[in-house]
Coordinates of N, CA and C in Angstrom, one line a residue:
M1 N -22.0 27.5 15.0 CA -20.7 27.1 15.4 C -21.0 26.0 16.7
S2 N -22.3 25.5 16.6 CA -22.6 24.4 17.7 C -21.8 22.9 17.4
D3 N -21.4 22.5 18.5 CA -21.0 21.0 18.4 C -21.7 20.0 18.4
Q4 N -23.2 20.4 18.6 CA -24.4 19.5 18.6 C -24.2 18.2 19.2
S5 N -23.3 18.3 20.3 CA -23.0 17.0 21.3 C -24.3 16.4 21.6
N6 N -24.3 15.3 21.8 CA -25.5 14.2 22.0 C -25.0 13.3 22.7
D7 N -25.5 13.1 23.8 CA -25.0 11.9 24.8 C -26.1 10.6 24.8
S8 N -27.1 10.8 24.1 CA -28.0 9.8 23.9 C -27.4 8.5 23.4
S9 N -27.9 7.4 24.0 CA -27.3 6.2 23.8 C -27.5 5.7 22.1
D10 N -28.6 6.2 21.6 CA -28.8 6.0 20.1 C -28.0 6.8 19.2
S11 N -27.2 7.9 19.8 CA -26.4 8.9 18.9 C -25.4 7.9 18.3
I12 N -24.7 8.7 17.2 CA -23.6 8.3 16.4 C -22.8 9.3 15.9
R13 N -21.5 9.3 15.8 CA -20.9 10.3 15.3 C -21.4 10.8 14.0
L14 N -21.4 12.3 13.9 CA -21.9 12.8 12.5 C -21.0 12.2 11.3
S15 N -19.7 12.2 11.3 CA -19.0 11.6 10.2 C -19.4 10.2 9.7
K16 N -19.8 9.5 10.7 CA -20.3 8.2 10.4 C -21.7 8.2 9.8
R17 N -22.6 8.9 10.3 CA -23.9 9.1 9.9 C -24.0 9.7 8.4
M18 N -23.0 10.6 8.1 CA -22.9 10.9 6.7 C -22.5 9.9 5.8
T19 N -21.6 9.2 6.1 CA -21.3 8.0 5.2 C -22.6 7.1 5.1
E20 N -23.2 6.7 6.2 CA -24.5 5.8 5.9 C -25.3 6.5 5.2
L21 N -25.4 7.8 5.1 CA -26.4 8.5 4.2 C -25.9 8.4 2.9
G22 N -24.8 8.0 2.8 CA -24.2 8.2 1.4 C -23.8 9.5 0.7
M23 N -23.6 10.3 1.7 CA -23.2 11.7 1.4 C -21.8 11.9 1.1
C24 N -20.9 11.2 1.7 CA -19.4 11.3 1.4 C -18.9 10.3 2.1
S25 N -17.4 9.9 1.9 CA -16.7 9.1 2.7 C -16.3 9.8 4.1
R26 N -16.0 9.0 5.2 CA -15.5 9.4 6.2 C -14.4 10.8 6.3
R27 N -13.4 10.4 5.4 CA -12.4 11.6 5.3 C -13.0 12.9 4.8
E28 N -13.9 12.6 3.9 CA -14.4 13.9 3.1 C -15.4 14.6 4.4
A29 N -16.2 13.6 5.1 CA -17.2 14.2 6.2 C -16.4 15.1 7.2
D30 N -15.2 14.5 7.5 CA -14.4 15.4 8.6 C -14.0 16.5 8.0
E31 N -13.5 16.7 6.7 CA -13.1 17.8 6.1 C -14.3 18.8 5.9
Y32 N -15.3 18.3 5.6 CA -16.8 19.3 5.5 C -17.1 19.8 6.9
I33 N -17.0 18.8 8.0 CA -17.4 19.4 9.2 C -16.4 20.5 9.9
E34 N -15.1 20.3 9.7 CA -14.1 21.3 10.0 C -14.3 22.5 9.2
R35 N -14.9 22.5 7.9 CA -14.8 23.9 7.0 C -16.2 24.4 7.5
G36 N -17.1 24.0 8.4 CA -18.4 24.4 8.7 C -19.4 24.4 7.4
W37 N -19.3 23.2 6.7 CA -20.2 23.2 5.5 C -21.2 21.8 5.8
V38 N -21.5 21.6 7.1 CA -22.4 20.6 7.5 C -23.6 21.2 8.4
K39 N -24.7 21.1 8.1 CA -25.8 21.4 9.1 C -26.4 20.2 9.6
V40 N -26.9 20.3 10.8 CA -27.6 19.3 11.3 C -29.0 19.9 11.9
D41 N -30.1 19.7 11.4 CA -31.5 20.4 11.7 C -31.2 21.8 11.6
G42 N -30.6 22.4 10.3 CA -30.5 23.5 10.0 C -29.4 24.3 10.8
V43 N -28.6 23.7 11.6 CA -27.5 24.6 12.6 C -26.3 24.0 12.0
V44 N -25.3 24.8 11.8 CA -23.7 24.5 11.4 C -23.0 23.7 12.5
V45 N -22.4 22.5 12.3 CA -21.7 21.8 13.0 C -20.2 21.7 12.6
N46 N -19.4 22.2 13.3 CA -17.9 22.3 12.9 C -17.0 21.9 13.7
V47 N -17.4 20.9 14.7 CA -16.6 20.3 15.7 C -16.6 18.8 15.3
L48 N -15.3 18.1 15.0 CA -15.1 16.8 14.9 C -15.3 16.1 16.0
G49 N -16.1 14.8 15.8 CA -16.4 14.1 17.0 C -17.8 14.4 17.3
S50 N -18.6 15.2 16.9 CA -20.0 15.8 17.1 C -20.8 14.4 16.9
R51 N -21.7 14.3 17.7 CA -22.9 13.2 17.6 C -24.2 13.7 17.1
V52 N -24.8 12.6 16.6 CA -26.2 13.1 16.0 C -27.2 11.8 16.4
R53 N -28.6 11.9 16.4 CA -29.4 10.9 16.4 C -29.7 10.5 15.0
P54 N -30.2 9.4 14.8 CA -30.5 8.9 13.3 C -31.9 9.6 12.7
G55 N -32.6 10.2 13.6 CA -33.9 11.0 13.0 C -33.5 12.4 12.7
Q56 N -32.1 12.9 13.0 CA -31.9 14.4 12.8 C -31.7 14.5 11.2
T57 N -31.9 15.6 10.8 CA -31.6 15.9 9.4 C -30.2 16.5 9.3
V58 N -29.5 15.8 8.3 CA -28.1 16.3 8.0 C -28.0 16.8 6.6
T59 N -27.5 18.1 6.3 CA -27.3 18.4 4.9 C -26.0 19.2 4.6
L60 N -25.7 19.3 3.4 CA -24.5 19.8 3.1 C -24.8 21.2 2.5
E61 N -23.7 22.0 3.0 CA -23.8 23.5 2.5 C -23.4 23.5 0.9
A62 N -23.5 24.7 0.3 CA -23.2 24.9 -1.1 C -21.7 24.6 -1.5
P63 N -20.9 25.0 -0.7 CA -19.4 24.9 -1.0 C -19.1 23.3 -1.1
A64 N -19.4 22.5 -0.1 CA -19.4 21.1 0.0 C -20.0 20.3 -1.3
Q65 N -21.3 20.7 -1.6 CA -21.7 20.2 -2.9 C -21.0 20.7 -4.2
A66 N -20.4 21.8 -4.2 CA -19.6 22.3 -5.2 C -18.4 21.4 -5.5
A67 N -17.7 21.0 -4.2 CA -16.6 20.4 -4.3 C -16.7 18.9 -4.5
Q68 N -17.9 18.3 -4.3 CA -18.2 17.1 -4.7 C -18.5 16.8 -6.1
A69 N -19.1 18.2 -6.9 CA -19.3 18.2 -8.2 C -18.1 18.2 -9.0
A70 N -17.0 18.8 -8.5 CA -15.8 18.9 -9.1 C -15.0 17.8 -9.1
R71 N -15.2 16.6 -8.3 CA -14.4 15.4 -8.1 C -14.8 14.5 -9.3
V72 N -13.8 13.9 -9.8 CA -13.9 12.9 -11.0 C -13.9 11.6 -10.9
T73 N -14.3 10.8 -11.7 CA -14.5 9.3 -11.5 C -13.9 9.0 -13.2
I74 N -12.8 8.0 -13.0 CA -12.3 7.8 -14.3 C -12.4 6.1 -14.3
L75 N -12.6 5.7 -15.6 CA -12.8 4.4 -16.2 C -11.6 4.1 -17.0
L76 N -10.7 3.0 -16.6 CA -9.6 2.6 -17.2 C -9.5 1.2 -17.9
N77 N -9.3 0.9 -18.9 CA -9.3 -0.4 -19.5 C -7.7 -0.9 -19.1
K78 N -7.5 -1.6 -17.9 CA -6.1 -1.9 -17.4 C -5.7 -3.0 -18.3
P79 N -4.2 -2.7 -18.4 CA -3.4 -3.9 -19.1 C -2.9 -5.0 -18.4
V80 N -2.5 -6.1 -18.8 CA -1.6 -6.8 -17.9 C -0.4 -6.2 -17.3
S81 N 0.1 -6.7 -16.2 CA 1.3 -6.1 -15.8 C 1.2 -4.8 -15.0
Y82 N 0.3 -4.3 -14.9 CA -0.2 -3.1 -13.7 C -0.8 -3.7 -12.6
V83 N -0.5 -3.2 -11.3 CA -1.3 -3.4 -10.3 C -2.3 -2.3 -10.2
S84 N -3.4 -2.7 -9.3 CA -4.6 -1.6 -9.1 C -4.2 -0.6 -8.2
A85 N -3.3 -0.9 -7.4 CA -3.2 0.3 -6.3 C -1.6 0.8 -6.0
Q86 N -0.8 0.4 -5.0 CA 0.4 0.9 -4.8 C 1.4 -0.2 -5.6
A87 N 2.5 0.6 -6.1 CA 3.4 -0.2 -6.7 C 4.0 -1.2 -6.0
E88 N 4.2 -2.5 -6.6 CA 4.8 -3.6 -5.8 C 5.7 -4.7 -6.6
K89 N 6.7 -5.1 -6.2 CA 7.8 -6.2 -6.9 C 7.9 -5.7 -8.2
G90 N 8.3 -4.2 -8.2 CA 8.5 -3.7 -9.7 C 7.5 -3.4 -10.7
Y91 N 6.3 -3.6 -10.4 CA 5.1 -3.5 -11.3 C 4.8 -2.1 -10.9
K92 N 4.3 -1.4 -11.9 CA 3.6 0.0 -11.8 C 2.2 -0.1 -11.4
P93 N 1.8 1.0 -11.0 CA 0.5 1.1 -10.5 C -0.4 1.7 -11.7
A94 N -1.6 1.2 -12.1 CA -2.6 1.6 -13.1 C -2.6 3.0 -13.2
S95 N -2.5 4.0 -12.0 CA -2.8 5.1 -12.1 C -1.9 6.0 -12.8
V96 N -0.6 5.2 -13.1 CA 0.3 5.9 -14.0 C -0.2 6.0 -15.4
L97 N -1.1 5.3 -15.9 CA -1.6 5.3 -17.3 C -2.8 6.6 -17.4
I98 N -3.0 7.3 -16.3 CA -4.0 8.5 -16.3 C -3.1 9.7 -16.7
V99 N -2.9 9.8 -17.9 CA -2.1 10.8 -18.5 C -2.7 11.6 -19.6
P100 N -2.6 12.6 -20.2 CA -3.4 13.3 -21.4 C -3.4 12.5 -22.7
E101 N -2.2 11.8 -22.8 CA -1.9 11.2 -24.1 C -2.8 9.9 -24.1
N102 N -3.0 9.3 -23.0 CA -3.9 7.9 -22.8 C -5.4 8.3 -22.8
H103 N -5.7 9.5 -22.9 CA -7.1 9.7 -22.6 C -8.0 9.6 -24.0
W104 N -8.9 8.7 -23.8 CA -9.5 8.1 -25.3 C -10.3 9.0 -26.0
D105 N -10.1 9.3 -27.2 CA -10.7 10.1 -28.0 C -12.3 9.9 -28.3
G106 N -12.8 8.7 -28.0 CA -14.1 8.5 -27.9 C -15.1 8.8 -26.5
D107 N -14.3 9.9 -25.7 CA -14.8 10.1 -24.3 C -15.7 11.0 -24.8
L108 N -17.2 10.7 -24.3 CA -18.3 11.6 -24.6 C -18.6 12.6 -23.3
S109 N -18.0 12.4 -22.1 CA -18.4 13.0 -21.0 C -18.2 14.5 -21.1
G110 N -17.4 15.2 -22.0 CA -17.2 16.4 -22.2 C -16.2 17.3 -21.3
Q111 N -15.5 16.1 -20.3 CA -14.4 16.7 -19.3 C -13.3 16.8 -19.9
R112 N -12.5 17.8 -19.6 CA -11.2 18.2 -20.2 C -10.2 17.8 -19.0
F113 N -9.0 17.1 -19.3 CA -8.0 16.7 -18.3 C -7.5 17.9 -17.6
H114 N -7.4 17.9 -16.5 CA -6.5 18.7 -15.7 C -5.9 18.0 -14.3
P115 N -4.5 18.2 -14.2 CA -3.8 17.7 -13.3 C -4.3 17.7 -11.9
Q116 N -5.3 18.4 -11.6 CA -6.0 18.3 -10.2 C -6.9 17.1 -10.3
H117 N -7.1 16.5 -11.3 CA -8.0 15.2 -11.3 C -7.1 14.2 -10.7
L118 N -6.0 14.2 -10.6 CA -5.1 13.1 -10.2 C -4.9 13.3 -8.7
R119 N -5.4 14.5 -8.0 CA -5.1 14.5 -6.5 C -6.2 13.5 -5.8
G120 N -5.8 12.8 -5.1 CA -6.6 11.8 -4.2 C -7.4 10.9 -4.9
L121 N -6.9 10.6 -6.4 CA -7.5 9.6 -7.1 C -7.1 8.2 -6.7
A122 N -7.9 7.4 -6.4 CA -7.7 6.1 -5.8 C -8.6 5.0 -6.6
P123 N -8.1 3.7 -6.6 CA -9.1 2.8 -7.1 C -10.1 2.2 -6.5
A124 N -11.3 2.1 -6.9 CA -12.4 1.7 -6.1 C -12.5 0.2 -6.8
G125 N -11.7 -0.7 -6.0 CA -11.8 -2.2 -6.4 C -10.3 -2.4 -6.9
R126 N -10.3 -3.9 -7.1 CA -9.1 -4.2 -7.6 C -9.1 -5.2 -8.9
L127 N -8.1 -5.3 -9.6 CA -7.9 -6.0 -10.7 C -6.3 -6.8 -10.5
D128 N -6.2 -7.9 -10.4 CA -4.8 -8.4 -10.2 C -3.9 -8.0 -11.4
I129 N -2.6 -8.4 -11.2 CA -1.7 -7.9 -12.1 C -1.7 -8.7 -13.5
D130 N -2.3 -10.0 -13.4 CA -2.6 -10.8 -14.5 C -4.0 -10.6 -15.4
S131 N -4.9 -9.9 -14.5 CA -6.1 -9.6 -15.2 C -6.4 -8.1 -15.8
V132 N -7.2 -8.2 -16.8 CA -7.3 -6.9 -17.7 C -8.8 -6.2 -17.7
G133 N -9.1 -5.2 -18.2 CA -10.4 -4.8 -18.2 C -10.9 -3.6 -17.4
L134 N -11.9 -3.3 -17.1 CA -12.4 -2.4 -16.3 C -12.0 -2.1 -14.8
L135 N -11.4 -1.0 -14.8 CA -10.8 -0.5 -13.4 C -11.6 1.1 -12.9
V136 N -12.0 1.3 -12.0 CA -12.6 2.5 -11.7 C -11.7 3.2 -10.6
L137 N -11.2 4.2 -11.1 CA -10.4 5.2 -10.2 C -11.1 6.7 -9.8
T138 N -11.3 6.8 -8.5 CA -12.2 7.9 -8.3 C -11.8 8.9 -7.2
Q139 N -11.9 10.2 -7.2 CA -11.9 11.2 -6.1 C -13.2 11.2 -5.3
D140 N -14.2 10.6 -5.6 CA -15.4 10.8 -5.1 C -15.5 9.5 -4.0
G141 N -15.8 10.0 -2.6 CA -15.9 8.9 -1.6 C -17.5 8.3 -1.9
R142 N -18.3 8.8 -2.4 CA -19.6 8.3 -2.6 C -19.7 7.1 -3.6
V143 N -18.8 7.4 -4.7 CA -18.5 6.3 -5.8 C -17.7 5.1 -4.8
A144 N -16.7 5.4 -4.3 CA -16.1 4.4 -3.5 C -16.8 3.4 -2.6
K145 N -17.8 4.4 -2.0 CA -18.8 3.6 -0.9 C -19.5 2.7 -1.8
T146 N -20.1 3.1 -3.1 CA -21.0 2.5 -3.7 C -20.5 1.0 -4.2
L147 N -19.0 1.2 -4.7 CA -18.3 0.1 -5.1 C -17.8 -0.9 -4.2
I148 N -17.1 -0.4 -3.2 CA -16.4 -1.2 -2.3 C -16.9 -1.2 -0.6
G149 N -17.8 -0.4 -0.5 CA -18.3 -0.3 0.9 C -18.9 -1.6 1.4
E150 N -19.0 -1.7 2.5 CA -19.3 -2.9 3.3 C -20.5 -3.7 3.0
N151 N -21.4 -2.5 2.5 CA -22.8 -3.3 2.2 C -23.1 -3.1 0.6
S152 N -21.9 -2.9 -0.2 CA -22.1 -2.6 -1.7 C -22.7 -4.2 -2.2
N153 N -23.6 -3.9 -3.2 CA -24.2 -4.9 -3.8 C -24.3 -4.9 -5.3
V154 N -23.2 -4.1 -5.7 CA -23.0 -3.7 -7.2 C -22.6 -5.1 -8.0
E155 N -23.0 -5.6 -9.1 CA -22.5 -6.7 -9.8 C -21.3 -6.2 -10.3
K156 N -20.3 -7.3 -10.6 CA -19.1 -6.9 -11.5 C -19.2 -8.2 -12.4
E157 N -19.0 -8.1 -13.7 CA -19.1 -9.3 -14.7 C -17.7 -9.3 -15.4
Y158 N -17.5 -10.6 -15.6 CA -16.1 -10.8 -16.2 C -16.2 -12.1 -17.2
L159 N -15.3 -12.0 -18.1 CA -15.1 -13.0 -19.1 C -13.8 -13.9 -18.7
V160 N -13.9 -15.2 -18.4 CA -12.9 -15.9 -18.0 C -12.6 -16.9 -19.0
R161 N -11.3 -17.0 -19.5 CA -10.9 -18.1 -20.1 C -10.1 -19.1 -19.3
V162 N -10.6 -20.4 -19.6 CA -10.2 -21.4 -18.5 C -9.5 -22.6 -19.3
S163 N -8.7 -23.5 -18.7 CA -8.6 -24.7 -19.3 C -8.6 -25.9 -18.3
G164 N -8.9 -27.1 -18.5 CA -9.4 -27.9 -17.7 C -10.8 -28.6 -17.8
R165 N -11.1 -29.7 -17.2 CA -12.6 -30.2 -17.5 C -13.6 -29.4 -16.2
L166 N -14.6 -29.4 -16.6 CA -15.7 -28.7 -15.4 C -16.9 -29.6 -15.5
S167 N -17.0 -30.2 -14.4 CA -18.2 -31.1 -14.4 C -19.5 -30.3 -14.1
D168 N -20.7 -30.9 -14.3 CA -21.8 -30.1 -13.8 C -22.0 -29.8 -12.4
E169 N -21.3 -30.8 -11.5 CA -21.2 -30.4 -10.1 C -20.3 -29.2 -9.8
G170 N -19.2 -29.1 -10.5 CA -18.2 -28.1 -10.4 C -18.8 -26.8 -10.8
L171 N -19.8 -26.6 -12.1 CA -20.5 -25.4 -12.3 C -21.4 -25.1 -11.4
R172 N -22.1 -26.1 -10.8 CA -23.0 -25.8 -9.8 C -22.2 -25.1 -8.5
L173 N -21.1 -25.6 -8.0 CA -20.3 -24.9 -7.0 C -19.9 -23.6 -7.3
L174 N -19.5 -23.5 -8.5 CA -19.2 -22.1 -8.9 C -20.3 -21.0 -8.8
N175 N -21.6 -21.5 -8.9 CA -22.7 -20.6 -8.7 C -23.0 -20.4 -7.3
H176 N -22.8 -21.5 -6.4 CA -22.9 -21.3 -5.1 C -22.6 -22.5 -4.4
G177 N -21.9 -22.3 -3.3 CA -21.4 -23.6 -2.4 C -20.0 -23.6 -2.2
L178 N -19.1 -22.7 -2.5 CA -17.6 -22.8 -2.2 C -17.5 -21.7 -1.1
E179 N -16.4 -21.8 -0.4 CA -15.9 -21.0 0.7 C -14.6 -20.4 0.4
L180 N -14.1 -19.4 1.0 CA -12.8 -18.9 0.7 C -12.4 -18.2 2.0
D181 N -11.2 -18.5 2.6 CA -10.9 -17.9 3.8 C -11.7 -18.1 5.0
G182 N -12.4 -19.2 4.7 CA -13.3 -19.7 5.9 C -14.7 -19.2 5.8
E183 N -15.1 -18.6 4.7 CA -16.4 -17.9 4.8 C -17.1 -18.2 3.5
A184 N -18.3 -18.6 3.5 CA -19.1 -18.9 2.5 C -19.1 -17.7 1.4
L185 N -18.9 -18.3 0.3 CA -19.3 -17.0 -0.9 C -20.7 -16.7 -1.3
R186 N -21.0 -15.4 -1.6 CA -22.3 -15.1 -2.0 C -22.6 -15.8 -3.4
P187 N -23.7 -16.0 -3.5 CA -24.2 -16.7 -4.8 C -23.6 -15.7 -6.0
A188 N -23.3 -16.5 -7.0 CA -22.8 -15.9 -8.0 C -23.7 -16.5 -9.5
Q189 N -23.4 -15.8 -10.5 CA -23.9 -16.5 -11.7 C -22.8 -16.6 -12.6
V190 N -22.8 -18.1 -13.0 CA -21.6 -18.6 -13.6 C -22.2 -19.4 -14.8
V191 N -22.0 -19.0 -16.1 CA -22.5 -19.9 -17.2 C -21.2 -19.9 -18.4
W192 N -21.3 -20.9 -19.2 CA -20.6 -20.9 -20.3 C -20.7 -19.9 -21.2
Q193 N -19.8 -19.1 -21.9 CA -20.0 -18.0 -22.8 C -19.6 -18.8 -24.1
N194 N -18.7 -19.7 -24.1 CA -18.4 -20.5 -25.2 C -17.6 -21.7 -24.9
A195 N -17.2 -22.3 -25.7 CA -16.3 -23.8 -25.5 C -15.2 -23.6 -24.4
D196 N -14.6 -22.2 -24.2 CA -13.3 -22.4 -23.4 C -13.5 -20.9 -22.2
Q197 N -14.8 -20.3 -22.5 CA -14.7 -19.0 -21.7 C -16.1 -19.2 -20.9
L198 N -15.6 -18.7 -19.5 CA -16.9 -18.8 -18.8 C -17.3 -17.1 -18.3
R199 N -18.6 -16.9 -18.2 CA -18.9 -15.5 -17.8 C -19.4 -15.5 -16.3
F200 N -18.7 -14.9 -15.5 CA -18.9 -14.7 -14.0 C -19.4 -13.3 -13.9
I201 N -20.6 -13.4 -13.0 CA -21.1 -12.0 -12.5 C -21.2 -12.1 -10.9
L202 N -20.7 -11.3 -10.2 CA -20.2 -11.5 -8.8 C -20.9 -10.2 -8.1
K203 N -21.0 -10.3 -6.8 CA -21.3 -9.1 -5.9 C -20.4 -9.2 -4.9
E204 N -19.1 -9.5 -5.0 CA -18.2 -9.4 -3.9 C -16.7 -9.7 -4.9
G205 N -15.8 -9.2 -4.1 CA -14.6 -9.4 -4.6 C -13.5 -9.4 -3.7
K206 N -13.2 -10.6 -3.3 CA -12.1 -11.2 -2.5 C -10.8 -11.4 -3.4
K207 N -9.9 -11.1 -2.8 CA -8.6 -11.2 -3.4 C -8.4 -12.3 -4.2
R208 N -8.1 -12.5 -5.6 CA -7.9 -13.4 -6.7 C -9.3 -14.4 -6.5
Q209 N -10.3 -14.0 -6.3 CA -11.6 -14.7 -6.0 C -11.9 -15.5 -7.2
I210 N -11.9 -15.2 -8.4 CA -12.3 -16.1 -9.5 C -11.2 -17.0 -9.7
R211 N -9.9 -16.8 -9.6 CA -8.9 -17.7 -9.9 C -8.9 -18.7 -8.9
R212 N -9.1 -18.5 -7.6 CA -9.1 -19.4 -6.5 C -10.6 -20.2 -6.8
M213 N -11.6 -19.6 -7.0 CA -12.8 -20.2 -7.0 C -12.6 -21.6 -8.3
C214 N -12.0 -21.0 -9.4 CA -11.7 -21.8 -10.6 C -10.8 -23.1 -10.3
E215 N -9.8 -22.9 -9.4 CA -8.9 -23.8 -9.0 C -9.7 -24.8 -8.0
M216 N -10.6 -24.7 -7.3 CA -11.2 -25.2 -6.4 C -12.0 -26.4 -7.2
V217 N -12.6 -26.1 -8.4 CA -13.2 -27.0 -9.2 C -12.6 -27.5 -10.5
G218 N -11.0 -27.6 -10.2 CA -10.2 -28.1 -11.3 C -10.0 -27.5 -12.4
L219 N -10.2 -26.2 -12.4 CA -9.8 -25.3 -13.6 C -8.6 -24.3 -13.5
Q220 N -8.0 -24.0 -14.5 CA -7.0 -22.9 -14.4 C -7.4 -22.0 -15.4
V221 N -7.2 -20.6 -14.7 CA -7.8 -19.3 -15.4 C -6.5 -19.1 -16.4
V222 N -6.9 -19.0 -17.7 CA -6.0 -18.5 -18.7 C -6.0 -17.1 -19.0
G223 N -7.1 -16.4 -18.8 CA -7.2 -15.0 -19.0 C -8.6 -14.6 -18.4
L224 N -8.5 -13.4 -17.9 CA -9.6 -12.9 -17.1 C -9.9 -11.1 -17.4
K225 N -10.9 -10.8 -17.9 CA -11.4 -9.6 -18.3 C -12.5 -9.1 -17.7
R226 N -12.6 -8.0 -17.0 CA -13.7 -7.3 -16.6 C -14.4 -6.5 -17.3
I227 N -15.7 -6.6 -17.8 CA -16.4 -5.8 -18.7 C -17.3 -5.1 -18.4
R228 N -17.8 -5.3 -17.0 CA -18.9 -4.4 -16.5 C -18.8 -4.3 -15.0
I229 N -19.1 -3.0 -14.6 CA -19.4 -2.7 -13.0 C -20.6 -2.2 -12.8
G230 N -21.6 -2.8 -12.4 CA -23.0 -2.3 -12.1 C -23.5 -1.8 -13.6
N231 N -24.0 -0.8 -13.8 CA -24.6 -0.1 -15.0 C -23.6 0.2 -15.9
V232 N -22.2 0.2 -15.7 CA -21.3 0.8 -16.5 C -20.6 -0.4 -17.2
R233 N -20.3 -0.1 -18.6 CA -19.8 -1.3 -19.3 C -18.3 -0.8 -19.8
L234 N -17.4 -1.6 -20.1 CA -16.0 -1.5 -20.5 C -16.2 -0.8 -22.1
G235 N -17.3 -1.5 -22.9 CA -17.4 -1.1 -24.1 C -16.3 -1.1 -25.1
Q236 N -16.2 0.0 -25.8 CA -15.1 0.1 -26.8 C -13.8 0.8 -26.3
L237 N -13.7 1.0 -25.0 CA -12.4 1.6 -24.7 C -11.5 0.7 -24.6
P238 N -10.2 1.2 -25.5 CA -9.0 0.4 -25.9 C -8.3 0.1 -24.6
T239 N -7.4 -0.9 -24.6 CA -6.5 -1.2 -23.6 C -5.5 -0.3 -23.7
G240 N -5.4 0.0 -22.1 CA -4.7 1.2 -21.8 C -5.0 2.7 -21.7
K241 N -6.1 2.8 -22.3 CA -7.0 4.1 -22.7 C -7.9 4.1 -21.3
W242 N -8.2 5.5 -21.2 CA -9.1 6.0 -20.1 C -10.2 7.0 -20.5
R243 N -11.2 7.2 -19.9 CA -12.2 8.0 -20.0 C -13.0 8.4 -18.7
Y244 N -13.5 9.7 -18.7 CA -14.3 10.1 -17.6 C -15.6 9.4 -17.5
L245 N -16.0 9.1 -16.1 CA -17.6 8.7 -16.1 C -18.4 9.8 -16.3
A246 N -19.3 9.9 -17.2 CA -20.2 11.0 -17.7 C -21.3 11.4 -16.6
S247 N -21.8 12.3 -16.6 CA -22.5 12.9 -15.5 C -24.0 12.1 -15.6
N248 N -24.4 11.6 -16.6 CA -25.5 10.7 -16.7 C -25.4 9.2 -16.5
E249 N -23.9 8.8 -15.9 CA -23.8 7.5 -15.8 C -23.7 7.2 -14.2
T250 N -24.4 6.1 -13.8 CA -24.1 5.8 -12.5 C -23.9 4.1 -12.4
F251 N -23.3 3.7 -11.3 CA -23.0 2.3 -11.4 C -24.3 1.6 -10.8
D252 N -25.1 2.2 -9.8 CA -26.2 1.6 -9.3 C -27.7 2.0 -9.9

């Protein structure tokens, strides 16, 4: 029942340290601490706001590990006219598609749908209303941190149908050299897939980033489809259908 308080200048909040270690989200960390499911150097810490030094060992008790194992991650092939998160301007959130009748019969995860899987399910990344393809919704803070955390380095791959004329210099700028919102974009990989379609591979996801990048080099996006996030591909998942992330699949 120790609070493991530590006033050392290099100490940090235990919940923050847990997220840095990739153990869980901040919200989950606070829950585990309150429940007495966290140990620091072998001693239970159950007081919110407790601090630890970087060298101390943080571990999760069995109930926390079981809670994490029960959390699901869902892969959806999002259709046009659905928003990624909260409903807006009359458009429905993509989460309304996570119902038993839309569960893909090609799902090999072995998971069976349970209403509990909808609790706390949230998108880990966005696809705008007019874009389609792979959208990840998860209950697991570790997955969310991997995909959208501040230091995320996971690739996202898109097929982008465009109209307009793209010069060699424009293609070079798409790969590296553009700015959005006053910030230089990270290097991308952009190549022609066919006569009217580009393949984009990005490691960031600013709002409507690809569409805005294309506009800056004189292109208009006609269609945009996300086909991969990290090691996970959209594959044969039909539009509007969803499946569970299998236990042997990881994004990084």
